[in-house]
Short mmCIF file of C-alpha atoms and ligand atoms in Angstrom, two decimals:
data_model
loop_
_atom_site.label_atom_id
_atom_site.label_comp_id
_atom_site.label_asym_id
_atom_site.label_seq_id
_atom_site.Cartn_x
_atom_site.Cartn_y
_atom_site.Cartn_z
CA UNK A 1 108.81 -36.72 -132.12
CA UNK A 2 105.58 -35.17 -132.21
CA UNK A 3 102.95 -35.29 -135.19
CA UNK A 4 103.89 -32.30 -137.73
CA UNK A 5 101.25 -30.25 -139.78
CA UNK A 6 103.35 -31.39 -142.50
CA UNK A 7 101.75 -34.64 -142.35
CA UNK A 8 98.47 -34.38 -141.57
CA UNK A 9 97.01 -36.56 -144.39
CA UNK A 10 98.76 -39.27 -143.19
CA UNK A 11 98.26 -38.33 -139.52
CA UNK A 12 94.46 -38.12 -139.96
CA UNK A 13 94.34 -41.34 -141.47
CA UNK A 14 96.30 -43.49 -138.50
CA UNK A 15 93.56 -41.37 -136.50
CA UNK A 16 90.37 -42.82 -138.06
CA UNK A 17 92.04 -46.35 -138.16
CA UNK A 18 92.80 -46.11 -134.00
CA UNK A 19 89.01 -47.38 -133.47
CA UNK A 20 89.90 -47.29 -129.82
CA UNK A 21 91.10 -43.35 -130.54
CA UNK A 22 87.66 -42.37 -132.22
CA UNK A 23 85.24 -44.26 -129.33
CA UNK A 24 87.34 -41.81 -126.79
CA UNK A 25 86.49 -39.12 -128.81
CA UNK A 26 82.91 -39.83 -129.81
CA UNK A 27 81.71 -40.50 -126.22
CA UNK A 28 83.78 -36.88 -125.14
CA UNK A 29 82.33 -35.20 -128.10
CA UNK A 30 78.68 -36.38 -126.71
CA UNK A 31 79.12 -35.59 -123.83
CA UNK A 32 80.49 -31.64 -124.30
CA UNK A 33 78.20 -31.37 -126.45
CA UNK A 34 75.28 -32.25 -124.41
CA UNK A 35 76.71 -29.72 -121.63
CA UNK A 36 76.79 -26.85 -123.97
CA UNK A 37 73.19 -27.35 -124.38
CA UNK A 38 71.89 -27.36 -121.43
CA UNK A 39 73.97 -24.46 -120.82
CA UNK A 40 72.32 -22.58 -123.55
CA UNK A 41 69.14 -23.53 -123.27
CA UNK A 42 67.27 -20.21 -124.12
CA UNK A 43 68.20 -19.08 -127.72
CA UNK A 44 67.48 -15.73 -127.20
CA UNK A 45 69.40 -15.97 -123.93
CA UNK A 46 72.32 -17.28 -126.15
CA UNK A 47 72.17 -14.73 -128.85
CA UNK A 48 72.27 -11.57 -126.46
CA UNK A 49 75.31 -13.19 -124.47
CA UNK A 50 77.06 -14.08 -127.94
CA UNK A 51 76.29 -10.61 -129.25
CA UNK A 52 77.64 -9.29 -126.08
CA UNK A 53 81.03 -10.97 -125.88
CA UNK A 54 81.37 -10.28 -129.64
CA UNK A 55 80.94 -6.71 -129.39
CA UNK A 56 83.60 -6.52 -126.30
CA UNK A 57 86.29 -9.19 -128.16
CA UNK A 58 85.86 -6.32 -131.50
CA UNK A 59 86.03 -3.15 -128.91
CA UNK A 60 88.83 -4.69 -127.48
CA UNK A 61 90.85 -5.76 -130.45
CA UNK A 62 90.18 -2.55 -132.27
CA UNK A 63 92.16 -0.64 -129.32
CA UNK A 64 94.58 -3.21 -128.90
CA UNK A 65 98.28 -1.28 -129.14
CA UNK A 66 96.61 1.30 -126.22
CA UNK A 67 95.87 -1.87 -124.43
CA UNK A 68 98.47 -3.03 -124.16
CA UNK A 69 100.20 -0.26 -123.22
CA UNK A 70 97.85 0.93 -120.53
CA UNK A 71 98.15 -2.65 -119.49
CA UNK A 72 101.44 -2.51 -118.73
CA UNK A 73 101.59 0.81 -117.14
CA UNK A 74 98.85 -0.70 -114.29
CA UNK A 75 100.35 -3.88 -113.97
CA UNK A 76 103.67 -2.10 -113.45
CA UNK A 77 101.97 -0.12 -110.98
CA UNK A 78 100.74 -2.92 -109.07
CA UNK A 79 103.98 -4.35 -109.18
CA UNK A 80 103.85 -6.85 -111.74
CA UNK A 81 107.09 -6.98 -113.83
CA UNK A 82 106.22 -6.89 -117.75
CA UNK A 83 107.76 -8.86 -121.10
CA UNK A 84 107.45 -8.71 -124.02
CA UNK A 85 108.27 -11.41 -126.53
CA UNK A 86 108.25 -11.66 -129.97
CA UNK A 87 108.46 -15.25 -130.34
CA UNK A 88 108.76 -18.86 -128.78
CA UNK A 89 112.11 -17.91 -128.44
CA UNK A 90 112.19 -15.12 -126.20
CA UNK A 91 109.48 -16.08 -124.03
CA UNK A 92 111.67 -18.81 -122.88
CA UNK A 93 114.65 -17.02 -122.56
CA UNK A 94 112.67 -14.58 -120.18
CA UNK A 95 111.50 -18.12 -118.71
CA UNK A 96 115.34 -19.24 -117.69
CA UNK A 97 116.60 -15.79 -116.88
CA UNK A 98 113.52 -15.12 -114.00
CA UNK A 99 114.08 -18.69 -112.42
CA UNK A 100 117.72 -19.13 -112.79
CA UNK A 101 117.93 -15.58 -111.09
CA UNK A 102 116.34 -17.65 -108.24
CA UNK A 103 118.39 -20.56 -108.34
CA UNK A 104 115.36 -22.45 -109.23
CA UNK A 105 115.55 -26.02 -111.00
CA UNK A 106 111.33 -26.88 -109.98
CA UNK A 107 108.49 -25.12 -111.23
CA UNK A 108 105.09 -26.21 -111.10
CA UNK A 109 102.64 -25.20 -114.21
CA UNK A 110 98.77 -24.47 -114.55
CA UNK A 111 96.81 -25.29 -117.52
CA UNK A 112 98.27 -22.64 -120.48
CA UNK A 113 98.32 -23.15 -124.17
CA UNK A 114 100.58 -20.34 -124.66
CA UNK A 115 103.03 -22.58 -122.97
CA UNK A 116 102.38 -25.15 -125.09
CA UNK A 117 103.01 -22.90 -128.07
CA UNK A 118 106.45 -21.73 -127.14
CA UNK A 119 107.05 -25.39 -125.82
CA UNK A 120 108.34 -24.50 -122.31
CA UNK A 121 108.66 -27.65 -120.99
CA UNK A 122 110.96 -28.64 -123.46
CA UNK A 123 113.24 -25.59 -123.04
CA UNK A 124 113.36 -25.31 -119.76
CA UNK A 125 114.78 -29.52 -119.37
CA UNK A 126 117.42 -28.25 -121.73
CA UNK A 127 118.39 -25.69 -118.92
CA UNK A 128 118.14 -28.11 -116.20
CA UNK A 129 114.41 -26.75 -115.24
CA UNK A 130 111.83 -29.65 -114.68
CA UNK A 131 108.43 -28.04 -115.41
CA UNK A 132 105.83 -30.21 -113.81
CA UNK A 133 102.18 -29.71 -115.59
CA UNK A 134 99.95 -29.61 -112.23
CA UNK A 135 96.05 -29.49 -114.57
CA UNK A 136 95.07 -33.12 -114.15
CA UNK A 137 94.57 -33.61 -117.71
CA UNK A 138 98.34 -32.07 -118.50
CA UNK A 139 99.58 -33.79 -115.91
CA UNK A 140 98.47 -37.24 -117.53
CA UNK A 141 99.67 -36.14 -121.21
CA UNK A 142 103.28 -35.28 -119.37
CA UNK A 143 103.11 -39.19 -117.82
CA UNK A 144 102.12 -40.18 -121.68
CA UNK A 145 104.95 -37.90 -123.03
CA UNK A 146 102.48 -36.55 -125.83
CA UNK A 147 100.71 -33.35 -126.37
CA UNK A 148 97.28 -32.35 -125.23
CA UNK A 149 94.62 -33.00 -127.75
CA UNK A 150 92.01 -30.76 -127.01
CA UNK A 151 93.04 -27.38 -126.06
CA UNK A 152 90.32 -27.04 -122.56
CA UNK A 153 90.70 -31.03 -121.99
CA UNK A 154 94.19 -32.02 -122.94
CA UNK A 155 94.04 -35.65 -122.08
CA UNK A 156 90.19 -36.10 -123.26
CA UNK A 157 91.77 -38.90 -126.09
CA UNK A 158 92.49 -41.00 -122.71
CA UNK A 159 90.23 -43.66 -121.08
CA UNK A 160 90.45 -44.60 -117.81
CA UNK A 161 91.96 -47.80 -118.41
CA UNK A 162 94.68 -46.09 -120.20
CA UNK A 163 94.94 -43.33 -117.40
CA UNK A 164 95.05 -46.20 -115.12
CA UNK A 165 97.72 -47.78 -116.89
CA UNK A 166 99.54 -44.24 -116.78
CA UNK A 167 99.53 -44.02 -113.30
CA UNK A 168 100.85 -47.56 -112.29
CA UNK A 169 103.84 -47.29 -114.65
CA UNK A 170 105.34 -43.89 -112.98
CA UNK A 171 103.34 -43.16 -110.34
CA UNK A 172 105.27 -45.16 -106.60
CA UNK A 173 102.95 -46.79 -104.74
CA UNK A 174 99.81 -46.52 -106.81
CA UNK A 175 97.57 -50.28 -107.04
CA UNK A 176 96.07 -50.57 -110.73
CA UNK A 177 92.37 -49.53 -110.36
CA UNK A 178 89.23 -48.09 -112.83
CA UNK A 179 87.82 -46.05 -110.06
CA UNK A 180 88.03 -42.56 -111.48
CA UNK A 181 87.69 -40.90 -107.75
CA UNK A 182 90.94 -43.00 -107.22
CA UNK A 183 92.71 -42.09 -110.27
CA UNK A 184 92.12 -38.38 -109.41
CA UNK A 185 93.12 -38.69 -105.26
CA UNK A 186 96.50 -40.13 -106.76
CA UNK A 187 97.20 -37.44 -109.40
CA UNK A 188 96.46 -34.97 -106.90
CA UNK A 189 98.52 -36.46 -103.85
CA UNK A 190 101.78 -36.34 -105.98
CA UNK A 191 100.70 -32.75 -107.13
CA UNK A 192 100.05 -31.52 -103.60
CA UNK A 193 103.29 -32.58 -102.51
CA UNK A 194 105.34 -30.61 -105.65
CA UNK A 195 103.45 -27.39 -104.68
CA UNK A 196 105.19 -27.08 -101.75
CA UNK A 197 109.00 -27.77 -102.90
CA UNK A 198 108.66 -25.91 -106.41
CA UNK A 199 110.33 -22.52 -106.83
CA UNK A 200 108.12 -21.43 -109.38
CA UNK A 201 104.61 -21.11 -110.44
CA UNK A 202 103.44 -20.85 -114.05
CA UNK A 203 100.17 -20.29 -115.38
CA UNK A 204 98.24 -18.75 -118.07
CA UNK A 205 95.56 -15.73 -118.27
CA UNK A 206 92.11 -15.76 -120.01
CA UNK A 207 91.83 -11.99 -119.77
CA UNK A 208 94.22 -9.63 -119.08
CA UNK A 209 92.56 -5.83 -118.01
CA UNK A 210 94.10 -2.62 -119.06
CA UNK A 211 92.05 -0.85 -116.82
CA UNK A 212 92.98 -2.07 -113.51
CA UNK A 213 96.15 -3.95 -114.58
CA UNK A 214 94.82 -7.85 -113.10
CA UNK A 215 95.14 -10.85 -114.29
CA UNK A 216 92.29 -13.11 -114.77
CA UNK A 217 92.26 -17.12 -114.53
CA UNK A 218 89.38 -19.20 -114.80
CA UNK A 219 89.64 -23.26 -113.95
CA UNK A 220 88.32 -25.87 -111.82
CA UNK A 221 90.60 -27.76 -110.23
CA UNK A 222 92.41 -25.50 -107.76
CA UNK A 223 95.69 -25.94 -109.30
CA UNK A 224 95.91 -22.39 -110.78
CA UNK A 225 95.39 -21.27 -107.38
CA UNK A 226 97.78 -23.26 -106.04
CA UNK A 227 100.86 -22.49 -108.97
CA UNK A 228 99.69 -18.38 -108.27
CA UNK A 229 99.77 -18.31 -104.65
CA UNK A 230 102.29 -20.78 -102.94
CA UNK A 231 105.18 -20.64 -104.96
CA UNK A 232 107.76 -17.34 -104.12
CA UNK A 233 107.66 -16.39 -107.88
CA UNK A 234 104.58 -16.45 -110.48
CA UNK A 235 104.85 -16.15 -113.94
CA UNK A 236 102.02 -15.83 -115.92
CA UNK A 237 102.52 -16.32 -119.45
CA UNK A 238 99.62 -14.89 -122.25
CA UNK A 239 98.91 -13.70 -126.07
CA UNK A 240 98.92 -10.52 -126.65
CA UNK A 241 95.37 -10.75 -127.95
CA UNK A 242 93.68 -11.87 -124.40
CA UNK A 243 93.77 -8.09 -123.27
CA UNK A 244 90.23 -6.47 -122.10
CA UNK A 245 89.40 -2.62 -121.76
CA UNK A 246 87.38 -2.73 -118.69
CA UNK A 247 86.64 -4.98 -115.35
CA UNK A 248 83.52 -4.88 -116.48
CA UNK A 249 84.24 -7.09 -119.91
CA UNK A 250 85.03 -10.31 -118.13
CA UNK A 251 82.04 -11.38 -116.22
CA UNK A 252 80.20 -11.33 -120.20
CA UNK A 253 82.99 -13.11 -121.52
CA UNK A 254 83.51 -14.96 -118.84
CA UNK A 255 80.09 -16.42 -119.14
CA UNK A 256 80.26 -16.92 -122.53
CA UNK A 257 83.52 -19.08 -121.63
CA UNK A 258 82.39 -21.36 -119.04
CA UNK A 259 78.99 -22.26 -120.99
CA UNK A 260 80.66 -22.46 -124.41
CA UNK A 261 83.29 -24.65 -122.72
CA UNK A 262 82.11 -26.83 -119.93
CA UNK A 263 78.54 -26.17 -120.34
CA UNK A 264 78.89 -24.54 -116.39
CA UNK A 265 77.07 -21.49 -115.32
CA UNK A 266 80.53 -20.79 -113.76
CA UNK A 267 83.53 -22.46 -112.93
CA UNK A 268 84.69 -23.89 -109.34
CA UNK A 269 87.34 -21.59 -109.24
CA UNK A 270 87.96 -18.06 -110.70
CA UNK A 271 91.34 -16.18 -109.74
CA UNK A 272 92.24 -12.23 -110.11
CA UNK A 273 95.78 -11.65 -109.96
CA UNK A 274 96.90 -7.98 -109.27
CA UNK A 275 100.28 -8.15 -107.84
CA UNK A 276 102.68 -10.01 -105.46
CA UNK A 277 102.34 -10.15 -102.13
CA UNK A 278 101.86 -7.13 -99.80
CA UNK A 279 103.27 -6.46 -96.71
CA UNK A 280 100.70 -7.32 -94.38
CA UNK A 281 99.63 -9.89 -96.77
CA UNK A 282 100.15 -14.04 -95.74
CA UNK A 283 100.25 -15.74 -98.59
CA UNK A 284 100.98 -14.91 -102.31
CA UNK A 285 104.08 -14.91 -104.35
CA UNK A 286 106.82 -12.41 -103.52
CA UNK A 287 107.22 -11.79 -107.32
CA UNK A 288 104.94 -11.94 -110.23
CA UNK A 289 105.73 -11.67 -114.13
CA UNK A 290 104.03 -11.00 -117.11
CA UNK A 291 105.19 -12.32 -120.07
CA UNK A 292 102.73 -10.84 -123.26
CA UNK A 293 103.74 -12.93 -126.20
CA UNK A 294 103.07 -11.96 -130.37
CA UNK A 295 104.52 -14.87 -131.73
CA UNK A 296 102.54 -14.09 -135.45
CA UNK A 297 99.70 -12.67 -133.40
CA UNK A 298 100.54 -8.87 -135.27
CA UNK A 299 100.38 -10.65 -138.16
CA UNK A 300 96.72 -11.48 -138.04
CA UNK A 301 95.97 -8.42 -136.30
CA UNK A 302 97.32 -6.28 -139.58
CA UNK A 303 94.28 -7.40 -141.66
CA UNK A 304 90.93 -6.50 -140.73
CA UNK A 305 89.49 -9.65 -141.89
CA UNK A 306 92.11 -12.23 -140.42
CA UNK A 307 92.16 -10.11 -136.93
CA UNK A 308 88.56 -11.55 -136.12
CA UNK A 309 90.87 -14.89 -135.54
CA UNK A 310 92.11 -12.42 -132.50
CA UNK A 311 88.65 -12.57 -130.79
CA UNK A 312 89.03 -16.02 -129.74
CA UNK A 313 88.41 -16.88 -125.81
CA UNK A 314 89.82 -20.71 -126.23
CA UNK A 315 86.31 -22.21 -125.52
CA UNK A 316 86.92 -25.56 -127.76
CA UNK A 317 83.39 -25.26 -128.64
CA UNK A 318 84.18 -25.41 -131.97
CA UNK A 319 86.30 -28.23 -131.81
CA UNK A 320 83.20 -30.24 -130.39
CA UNK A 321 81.12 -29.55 -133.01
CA UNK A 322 83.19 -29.92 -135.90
CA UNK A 323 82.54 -33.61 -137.86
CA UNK A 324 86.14 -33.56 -138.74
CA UNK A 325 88.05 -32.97 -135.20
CA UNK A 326 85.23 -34.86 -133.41
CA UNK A 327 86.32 -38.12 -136.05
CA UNK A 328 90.37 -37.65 -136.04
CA UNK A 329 91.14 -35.76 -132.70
CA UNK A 330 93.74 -33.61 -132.17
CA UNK A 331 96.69 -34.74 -132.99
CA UNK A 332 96.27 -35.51 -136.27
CA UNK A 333 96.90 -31.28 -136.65
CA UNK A 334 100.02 -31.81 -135.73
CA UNK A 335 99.67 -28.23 -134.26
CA UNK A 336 99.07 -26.80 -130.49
CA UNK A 337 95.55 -25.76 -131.41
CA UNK A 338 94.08 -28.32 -133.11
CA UNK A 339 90.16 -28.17 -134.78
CA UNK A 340 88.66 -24.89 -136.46
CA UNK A 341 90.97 -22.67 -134.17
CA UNK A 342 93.77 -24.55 -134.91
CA UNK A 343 92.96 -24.05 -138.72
CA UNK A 344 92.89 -20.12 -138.41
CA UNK A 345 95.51 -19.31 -136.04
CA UNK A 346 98.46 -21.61 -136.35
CA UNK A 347 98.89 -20.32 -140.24
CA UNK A 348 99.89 -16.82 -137.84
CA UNK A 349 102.41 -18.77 -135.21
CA UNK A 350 103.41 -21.72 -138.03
CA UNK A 351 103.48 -20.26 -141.43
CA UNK A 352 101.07 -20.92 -144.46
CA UNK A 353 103.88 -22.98 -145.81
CA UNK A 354 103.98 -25.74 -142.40
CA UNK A 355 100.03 -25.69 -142.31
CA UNK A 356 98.53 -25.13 -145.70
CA UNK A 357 96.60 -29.00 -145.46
CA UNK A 358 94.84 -27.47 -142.49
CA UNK A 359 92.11 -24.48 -143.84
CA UNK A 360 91.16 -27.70 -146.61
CA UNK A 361 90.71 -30.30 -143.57
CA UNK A 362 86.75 -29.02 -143.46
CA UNK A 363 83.56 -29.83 -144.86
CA UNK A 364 82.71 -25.92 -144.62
CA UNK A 365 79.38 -27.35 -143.03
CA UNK A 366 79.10 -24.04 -140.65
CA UNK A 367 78.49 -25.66 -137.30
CA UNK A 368 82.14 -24.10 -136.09
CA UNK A 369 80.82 -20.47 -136.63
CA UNK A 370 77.20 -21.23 -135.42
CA UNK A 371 78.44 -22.27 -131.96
CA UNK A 372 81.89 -19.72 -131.71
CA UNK A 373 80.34 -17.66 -128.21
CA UNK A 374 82.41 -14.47 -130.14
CA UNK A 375 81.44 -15.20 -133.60
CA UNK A 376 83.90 -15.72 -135.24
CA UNK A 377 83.26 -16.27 -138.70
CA UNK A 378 85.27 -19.38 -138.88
CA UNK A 379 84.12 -20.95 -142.06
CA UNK A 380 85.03 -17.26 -144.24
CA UNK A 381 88.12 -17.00 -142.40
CA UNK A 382 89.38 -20.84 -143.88
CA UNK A 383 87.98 -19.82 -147.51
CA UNK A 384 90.67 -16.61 -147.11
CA UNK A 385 93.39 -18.98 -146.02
CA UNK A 386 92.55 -21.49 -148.50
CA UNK A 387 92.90 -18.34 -150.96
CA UNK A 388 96.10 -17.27 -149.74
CA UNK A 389 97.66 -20.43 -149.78
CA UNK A 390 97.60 -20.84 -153.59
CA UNK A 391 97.29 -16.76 -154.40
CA UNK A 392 99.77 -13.80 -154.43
CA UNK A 393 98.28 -10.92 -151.85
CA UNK A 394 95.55 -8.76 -153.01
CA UNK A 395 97.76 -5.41 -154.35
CA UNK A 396 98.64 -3.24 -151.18
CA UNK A 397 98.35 -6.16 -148.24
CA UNK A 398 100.88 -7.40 -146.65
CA UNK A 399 101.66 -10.90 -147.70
CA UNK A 400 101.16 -13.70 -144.61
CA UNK A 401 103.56 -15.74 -143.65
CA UNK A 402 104.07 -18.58 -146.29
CA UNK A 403 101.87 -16.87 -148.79
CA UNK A 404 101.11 -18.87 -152.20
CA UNK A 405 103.13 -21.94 -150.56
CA UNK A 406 99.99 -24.47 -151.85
CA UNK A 407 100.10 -22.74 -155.52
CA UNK A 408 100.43 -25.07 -158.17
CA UNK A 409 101.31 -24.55 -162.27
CA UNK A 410 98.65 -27.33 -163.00
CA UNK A 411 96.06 -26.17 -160.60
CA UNK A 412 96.22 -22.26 -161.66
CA UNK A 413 96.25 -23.32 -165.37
CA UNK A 414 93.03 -25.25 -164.86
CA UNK A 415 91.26 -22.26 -163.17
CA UNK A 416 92.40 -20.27 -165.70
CA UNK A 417 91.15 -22.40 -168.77
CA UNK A 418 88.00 -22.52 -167.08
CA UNK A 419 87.58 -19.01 -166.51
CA UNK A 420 88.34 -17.97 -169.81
CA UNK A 421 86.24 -20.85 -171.24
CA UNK A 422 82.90 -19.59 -168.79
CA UNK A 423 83.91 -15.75 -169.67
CA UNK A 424 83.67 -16.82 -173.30
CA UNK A 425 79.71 -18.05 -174.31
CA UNK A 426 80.73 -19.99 -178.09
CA UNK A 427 84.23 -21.47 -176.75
CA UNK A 428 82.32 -22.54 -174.15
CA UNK A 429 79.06 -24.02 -175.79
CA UNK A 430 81.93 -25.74 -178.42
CA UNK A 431 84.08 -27.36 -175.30
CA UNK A 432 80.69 -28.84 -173.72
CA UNK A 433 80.08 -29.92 -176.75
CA UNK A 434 83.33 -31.56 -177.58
CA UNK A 435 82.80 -33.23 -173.58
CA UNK A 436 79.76 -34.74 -174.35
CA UNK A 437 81.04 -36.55 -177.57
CA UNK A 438 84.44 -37.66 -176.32
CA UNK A 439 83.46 -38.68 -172.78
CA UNK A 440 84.45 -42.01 -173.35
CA UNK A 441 87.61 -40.18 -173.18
CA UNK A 442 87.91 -39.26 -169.53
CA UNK A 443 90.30 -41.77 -168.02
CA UNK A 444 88.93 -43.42 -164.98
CA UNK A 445 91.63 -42.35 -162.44
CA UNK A 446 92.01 -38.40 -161.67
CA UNK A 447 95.04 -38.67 -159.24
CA UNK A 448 93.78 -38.57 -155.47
CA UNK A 449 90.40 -37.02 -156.80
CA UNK A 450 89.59 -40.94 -157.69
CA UNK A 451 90.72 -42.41 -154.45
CA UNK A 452 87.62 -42.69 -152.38
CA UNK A 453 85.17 -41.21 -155.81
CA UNK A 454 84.39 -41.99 -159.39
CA UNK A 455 85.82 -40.18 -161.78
CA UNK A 456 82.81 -37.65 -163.31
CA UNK A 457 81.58 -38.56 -166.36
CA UNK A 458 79.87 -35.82 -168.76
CA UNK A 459 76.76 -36.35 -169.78
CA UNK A 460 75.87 -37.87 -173.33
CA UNK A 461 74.36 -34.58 -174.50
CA UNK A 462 74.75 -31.03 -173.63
CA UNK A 463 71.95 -28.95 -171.38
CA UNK A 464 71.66 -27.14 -174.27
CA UNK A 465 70.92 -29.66 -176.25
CA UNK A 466 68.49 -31.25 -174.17
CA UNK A 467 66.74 -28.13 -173.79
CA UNK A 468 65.98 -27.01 -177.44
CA UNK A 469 64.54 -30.65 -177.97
CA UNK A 470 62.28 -30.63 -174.94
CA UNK A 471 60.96 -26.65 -176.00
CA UNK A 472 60.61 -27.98 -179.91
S1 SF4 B 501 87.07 -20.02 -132.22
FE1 SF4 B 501 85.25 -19.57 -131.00
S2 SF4 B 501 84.39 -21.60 -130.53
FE2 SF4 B 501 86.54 -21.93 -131.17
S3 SF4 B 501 87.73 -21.91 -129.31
FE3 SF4 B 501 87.73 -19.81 -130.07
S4 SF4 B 501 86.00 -18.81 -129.04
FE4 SF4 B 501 85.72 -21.02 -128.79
#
């Protein structure tokens, strides 16, 4: 059983007690950090290529049910076969029905969060499918049975030692070593092999273009080549959000990407996808599939506000700048995308009501929307969900998923005493006063307020008070 947004108070705690958990993290953290940096070491260099892939992400977005449409109509044409799904559920029975039509039982998988999402793995062992995660980092949280924890470096909670210890419980064959070159020749030799018997590849897009109808995949291993091109069917798997008007929008954003992410100028590998194979062609799949997946995605796209979640290009910069994800991890969320992206978009896939902790697990501090290559104004975005957690919707909107699901009688009352008290200048002046003379009152414990502060005292006279004596 995996960790639950349900419990993330408890979850996060267990985190900052695993001291061996947080020195993974902090040296990771450091280190991406560092990269990014040096990546964007010209600020004015930083700002026009943020202001640039902004500007595309909104263009985009803003056209988004055209598209998609016009997407489909030129991947059709290149031969592509399109799905659409509305949720985790259909994308995996499109999932069985392509490879069972094969006969398949192996497929091999690339690096894709949407996958995570809808959980494919998982459903496809229930249909006798083994989905092998070929992404080095998967591949070691699949060994581990967990989840990943960072959503561009799944197994970055790992040491070596524990990778090593990984490897020589279920890999055949493989002698217990630190040497990291090692570690990675062995992942990779069982990979290789699975390539070449699996009936299947899977991966995932980073940006889909409507004007040419090709898919776009950016990594650095290889292995995304490898699931796209040697397996006799390809399915690629994406959000219906990662769409792009024009060829010309993903060198931008992919820049923005590869910086924001690795800190690299550009990535080892960068694959365009625009149909099976041809006829005179060697290599390539005989069949590739497109499955576009919602999955609460319209949701966030119906408010103007919320949509700006949409913009996203899954960089994880933001997770390596924020002080809380950087201290607890991943899974502590309990969610597929964990950190300030996790925050804004799993209330769309999850509900309000599953992840209503989440938008109050941050110190607001900013650093999330200062690094987000897009701009995405993170830190507004959790004040709105904080909102609608506890609020009805504004009149006209369209309630979100689990709206009001944090509300409480207490907690509204409060806000409401206090409003009426601030609106009102003598019931006011008479309740501060009435504070200062009974503070001896205030009881010492305030619930979890007074678990890790003192209880506020008010002071032994009012400002007001204070005030007229010092002008006397
Ligand atoms: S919200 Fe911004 S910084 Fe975070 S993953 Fe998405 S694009 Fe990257």
């Amino acid at each position: 059983m995996h960790n639950q947004p349900q419990h993330f108070h408890a979850q996060a705690e267990a985190a900052l007690a695993d001291k061996e958990l947080r020195a993974n993290f902090r040296g990771a953290m450091d280190y991406l950090r560092d990269k990014r940096k040096t990546a964007f070491a010209d600020a004015g260099e930083e700002s026009a290529i943020r202001d640039r892939a902004e500007a595309i992400r909104r263009r985009c977005l803003s056209k988004l049910p055209e598209l998609l449409e016009q997407l489909e109509s030129n991947c059709i044409a290149n031969g592509i076969r399109v799905h659409w799904a509305e949720n985790a559920e259909q994308a995996n029975a499109i999932f069985t029905d392509i490879i069972q039509s094969h006969g398949g039982t192996l497929a091999v998988k690339g690096k894709s969060m949407v996958s995570e999402e809808i959980e494919l793995n998982d459903a496809m062992a229930k249909e006798g499918i083994t989905c092998l995660e070929s992404d080095m980092g998967e591949y070691i949280v699949q060994l581990g049975r967990e989840t990943p924890s960072h959503i561009i470096m799944p197994a970055i909670h790992k040491n070596k030692q524990q990778v090593a210890d990984l490897f020589a419980e279920h890999v055949p064959g493989f002698e217990h070593t630190l040497d990291v070159d090692t570690l990675i020749q062995t992942g990779r030799r069982v990979l290789r092999e699975k390539y070449r018997t699996a009936d299947v590849g899977v991966s995932g897009v980073n940006f889909a273009v409507a004007e040419t109808g090709t898919l776009c995949l950016v990594e650095n291993e290889g292995n995304g080549r490898m699931c796209t091109t040697v397996p006799e069917v390809h399915i690629a798997i994406t959000g219906i959000e990662k769409v792009v008007e024009f060829l010309a929008d993903v060198p931008p954003l992919f820049s923005a990407l590869t910086r924001s992410a690795t800190g690299q100028l550009i990535t080892t590998y960068f694959n365009m996808i625009s149909g099976p194979r041809k006829e005179n062609e060697l290599d390539g799949p005989k069949e590739v599939h497109l499955v576009l997946l919602d999955n609460g995605r319209s949701q966030a796209f119906a408010d103007e506000e919320l949509r700006k979640t949409l913009q996203c290009i899954r960089c994880g910069a933001c997770m390596n700048h924020c002080p809380v994800y950087t201290r607890i991890g991943g899974h502590a969320y309990g969610t597929v995308y964990p950190g300030p992206i996790g925050k804004i978009i799993s209330p769309h896939l999850m509900g309000l009501e599953a992840t209503r902790d989440l938008p109050t697990a941050s110190s607001l501090c900013g650093a999330c929307g200062e690094v987000c290559p897009v701009r995405i104004p993170i830190p507004e975005l959790l004040q709105r969900l904080r909102h609608e957690a506890k609020q009805d919707p504004a009149p006209g909107a369209l309630p979100l998923r689990g709206q009001k699901a944090a509300a409480s009688n207490t907690e509204a009352f409060v806000w409401r005493s206090f409003a009426l008290a601030t609106r009102q200048p003598a019931l006011y002046r008479m309740l501060t006063w009435c504070a200062t003379r009974l503070r001896w009152l205030i009881p010492r414990k305030l619930g979890p307020w007074t678990r890790c502060r003192t209880a506020p005292k008010p002071a032994a006279r009012t400002l007001r008070e204070l005030m007229a004596e010092r002008n006397k």
